[in-house]
mmCIF file of C-alpha atoms in Angstrom:
data_model
loop_
_atom_site.group_PDB
_atom_site.id
_atom_site.type_symbol
_atom_site.label_atom_id
_atom_site.label_comp_id
_atom_site.label_asym_id
_atom_site.label_seq_id
_atom_site.Cartn_x
_atom_site.Cartn_y
_atom_site.Cartn_z
ATOM 1 C CA UNK A 1 -6.899 0.303 -25.780
ATOM 2 C CA UNK A 2 -5.410 3.721 -25.339
ATOM 3 C CA UNK A 3 -3.652 5.077 -22.262
ATOM 4 C CA UNK A 4 -6.688 7.030 -21.006
ATOM 5 C CA UNK A 5 -8.883 3.927 -21.137
ATOM 6 C CA UNK A 6 -6.204 1.865 -19.358
ATOM 7 C CA UNK A 7 -5.821 4.538 -16.666
ATOM 8 C CA UNK A 8 -9.580 4.589 -16.163
ATOM 9 C CA UNK A 9 -9.630 0.788 -15.883
ATOM 10 C CA UNK A 10 -6.841 0.883 -13.273
ATOM 11 C CA UNK A 11 -8.668 3.579 -11.311
ATOM 12 C CA UNK A 12 -11.834 1.467 -11.408
ATOM 13 C CA UNK A 13 -9.864 -1.547 -10.139
ATOM 14 C CA UNK A 14 -8.643 0.488 -7.153
ATOM 15 C CA UNK A 15 -12.177 1.680 -6.463
ATOM 16 C CA UNK A 16 -13.519 -1.883 -6.453
ATOM 17 C CA UNK A 17 -10.797 -2.995 -4.046
ATOM 18 C CA UNK A 18 -12.546 -0.809 -1.497
ATOM 19 C CA UNK A 19 -15.605 -3.060 -1.734
ATOM 20 C CA UNK A 20 -13.852 -6.336 -0.972
ATOM 21 C CA UNK A 21 -10.149 -7.275 -0.745
ATOM 22 C CA UNK A 22 -8.985 -9.618 -3.491
ATOM 23 C CA UNK A 23 -6.041 -11.907 -4.083
ATOM 24 C CA UNK A 24 -3.495 -11.229 -6.804
ATOM 25 C CA UNK A 25 -4.812 -14.224 -8.764
ATOM 26 C CA UNK A 26 -8.391 -12.951 -8.556
ATOM 27 C CA UNK A 27 -7.321 -9.531 -9.832
ATOM 28 C CA UNK A 28 -5.227 -11.067 -12.585
ATOM 29 C CA UNK A 29 -7.949 -13.420 -13.821
ATOM 30 C CA UNK A 30 -10.726 -10.806 -13.680
ATOM 31 C CA UNK A 31 -9.132 -8.453 -16.236
ATOM 32 C CA UNK A 32 -7.018 -10.430 -18.735
ATOM 33 C CA UNK A 33 -7.551 -7.937 -21.564
ATOM 34 C CA UNK A 34 -6.325 -5.015 -19.446
ATOM 35 C CA UNK A 35 -3.088 -6.797 -18.539
ATOM 36 C CA UNK A 36 -2.613 -7.796 -22.174
ATOM 37 C CA UNK A 37 -3.191 -4.204 -23.353
ATOM 38 C CA UNK A 38 -0.715 -2.915 -20.768
ATOM 39 C CA UNK A 39 1.763 -5.659 -21.616
ATOM 40 C CA UNK A 40 2.017 -6.556 -17.932
ATOM 41 C CA UNK A 41 2.976 -9.814 -16.313
ATOM 42 C CA UNK A 42 1.449 -10.807 -12.963
ATOM 43 C CA UNK A 43 4.607 -9.688 -11.132
ATOM 44 C CA UNK A 44 4.191 -6.187 -12.580
ATOM 45 C CA UNK A 45 0.611 -6.038 -11.318
ATOM 46 C CA UNK A 46 1.827 -7.045 -7.853
ATOM 47 C CA UNK A 47 4.490 -4.325 -7.888
ATOM 48 C CA UNK A 48 1.938 -1.734 -9.033
ATOM 49 C CA UNK A 49 -0.412 -2.752 -6.207
ATOM 50 C CA UNK A 50 2.429 -2.457 -3.670
ATOM 51 C CA UNK A 51 3.055 1.118 -4.831
ATOM 52 C CA UNK A 52 -0.528 2.359 -4.553
ATOM 53 C CA UNK A 53 -1.039 4.715 -1.595
ATOM 54 C CA UNK A 54 -3.989 3.816 0.574
ATOM 55 C CA UNK A 55 -3.911 0.170 -0.465
ATOM 56 C CA UNK A 56 -3.423 -2.361 2.304
ATOM 57 C CA UNK A 57 -2.112 -5.915 2.099
ATOM 58 C CA UNK A 58 -3.263 -8.610 4.451
ATOM 59 C CA UNK A 59 -2.033 -12.174 4.625
ATOM 60 C CA UNK A 60 -4.199 -14.950 6.005
ATOM 61 C CA UNK A 61 -3.032 -18.050 7.894
ATOM 62 C CA UNK A 62 -2.466 -19.922 4.649
ATOM 63 C CA UNK A 63 -0.149 -17.182 3.394
ATOM 64 C CA UNK A 64 -2.671 -15.889 0.844
ATOM 65 C CA UNK A 65 -2.175 -12.188 0.294
ATOM 66 C CA UNK A 66 -5.196 -9.928 -0.288
ATOM 67 C CA UNK A 67 -5.245 -6.340 -1.483
ATOM 68 C CA UNK A 68 -7.847 -3.858 -0.335
ATOM 69 C CA UNK A 69 -8.421 -0.271 0.684
ATOM 70 C CA UNK A 70 -6.604 0.871 3.817
ATOM 71 C CA UNK A 71 -9.019 2.081 6.452
ATOM 72 C CA UNK A 72 -7.983 3.467 9.793
ATOM 73 C CA UNK A 73 -9.028 1.203 12.590
ATOM 74 C CA UNK A 74 -10.412 -1.515 10.353
ATOM 75 C CA UNK A 75 -10.544 -4.857 12.144
ATOM 76 C CA UNK A 76 -8.768 -3.227 15.071
ATOM 77 C CA UNK A 77 -5.577 -2.776 13.076
ATOM 78 C CA UNK A 78 -3.865 0.608 13.473
ATOM 79 C CA UNK A 79 -3.320 2.673 10.340
ATOM 80 C CA UNK A 80 0.135 3.077 8.835
ATOM 81 C CA UNK A 81 0.350 6.623 10.213
ATOM 82 C CA UNK A 82 -0.443 5.360 13.728
ATOM 83 C CA UNK A 83 2.220 2.642 13.402
ATOM 84 C CA UNK A 84 4.740 5.307 12.360
ATOM 85 C CA UNK A 85 3.755 7.520 15.307
ATOM 86 C CA UNK A 86 4.254 4.611 17.733
ATOM 87 C CA UNK A 87 7.698 3.845 16.297
ATOM 88 C CA UNK A 88 8.863 7.474 16.454
ATOM 89 C CA UNK A 89 7.457 7.876 19.970
ATOM 90 C CA UNK A 90 9.239 4.738 21.214
ATOM 91 C CA UNK A 91 12.473 6.029 19.679
ATOM 92 C CA UNK A 92 12.182 9.188 21.790
ATOM 93 C CA UNK A 93 13.647 11.440 19.115
ATOM 94 C CA UNK A 94 13.273 12.082 15.366
ATOM 95 C CA UNK A 95 14.030 9.063 13.221
ATOM 96 C CA UNK A 96 15.404 8.869 9.667
ATOM 97 C CA UNK A 97 12.846 7.551 7.176
ATOM 98 C CA UNK A 98 15.190 4.690 6.191
ATOM 99 C CA UNK A 99 15.403 3.470 9.812
ATOM 100 C CA UNK A 100 11.668 3.866 10.235
ATOM 101 C CA UNK A 101 11.086 1.534 7.291
ATOM 102 C CA UNK A 102 13.219 -1.138 8.966
ATOM 103 C CA UNK A 103 11.229 -0.870 12.212
ATOM 104 C CA UNK A 104 7.806 -1.472 10.700
ATOM 105 C CA UNK A 105 6.019 -4.544 12.076
ATOM 106 C CA UNK A 106 6.711 -7.828 10.304
ATOM 107 C CA UNK A 107 4.521 -8.206 7.241
ATOM 108 C CA UNK A 108 3.884 -4.475 6.902
ATOM 109 C CA UNK A 109 5.699 -3.284 3.814
ATOM 110 C CA UNK A 110 5.550 0.320 2.683
ATOM 111 C CA UNK A 111 7.304 2.343 0.015
ATOM 112 C CA UNK A 112 8.801 5.762 0.709
ATOM 113 C CA UNK A 113 5.847 7.517 -0.998
ATOM 114 C CA UNK A 114 3.405 5.477 1.120
ATOM 115 C CA UNK A 115 5.295 6.401 4.296
ATOM 116 C CA UNK A 116 5.440 10.081 3.366
ATOM 117 C CA UNK A 117 1.706 10.128 2.582
ATOM 118 C CA UNK A 118 0.933 8.472 5.930
ATOM 119 C CA UNK A 119 3.156 11.008 7.711
ATOM 120 C CA UNK A 120 1.373 13.877 5.935
ATOM 121 C CA UNK A 121 -2.010 12.416 6.963
ATOM 122 C CA UNK A 122 -1.127 12.235 10.670
ATOM 123 C CA UNK A 123 -1.795 15.417 12.680
ATOM 124 C CA UNK A 124 1.308 15.037 14.901
ATOM 125 C CA UNK A 125 3.874 13.651 12.433
ATOM 126 C CA UNK A 126 6.028 15.709 10.100
ATOM 127 C CA UNK A 127 9.101 15.358 7.937
ATOM 128 C CA UNK A 128 12.102 17.581 8.570
ATOM 129 C CA UNK A 129 14.545 16.744 5.812
ATOM 130 C CA UNK A 130 15.051 12.968 5.975
ATOM 131 C CA UNK A 131 13.862 12.835 9.601
ATOM 132 C CA UNK A 132 10.384 11.924 10.853
ATOM 133 C CA UNK A 133 9.367 13.918 13.933
ATOM 134 C CA UNK A 134 6.432 13.534 16.313
ATOM 135 C CA UNK A 135 5.073 16.781 17.808
#
């Protein structure tokens, strides 16, 4: 397959994750030809999923991780931007992005681009240099 076809297949995968969260194994087994064409191992798929903005990870009681679309307020869980706002507010002053990352709730992992996108999406959060400020 060519790059455009692979990109379209990856975009379609992300779209379908909005329908129902899936485990890494389910994603891996559903599209073996895509992973072969990309030359990816399962660990590379996991890393790619971790880096996708708007994609949420949930872990059930058995430790099984599922990937799905992030939706604000879904299942009563606050969005990443709301979590960031709470952390900055409790700090009482602007907070460096690196420190913010370390204060995220256990099990909530986010990359710098994911954090910056969540900050941009929130009406009261903004970045001033490396600092995250709440208006």
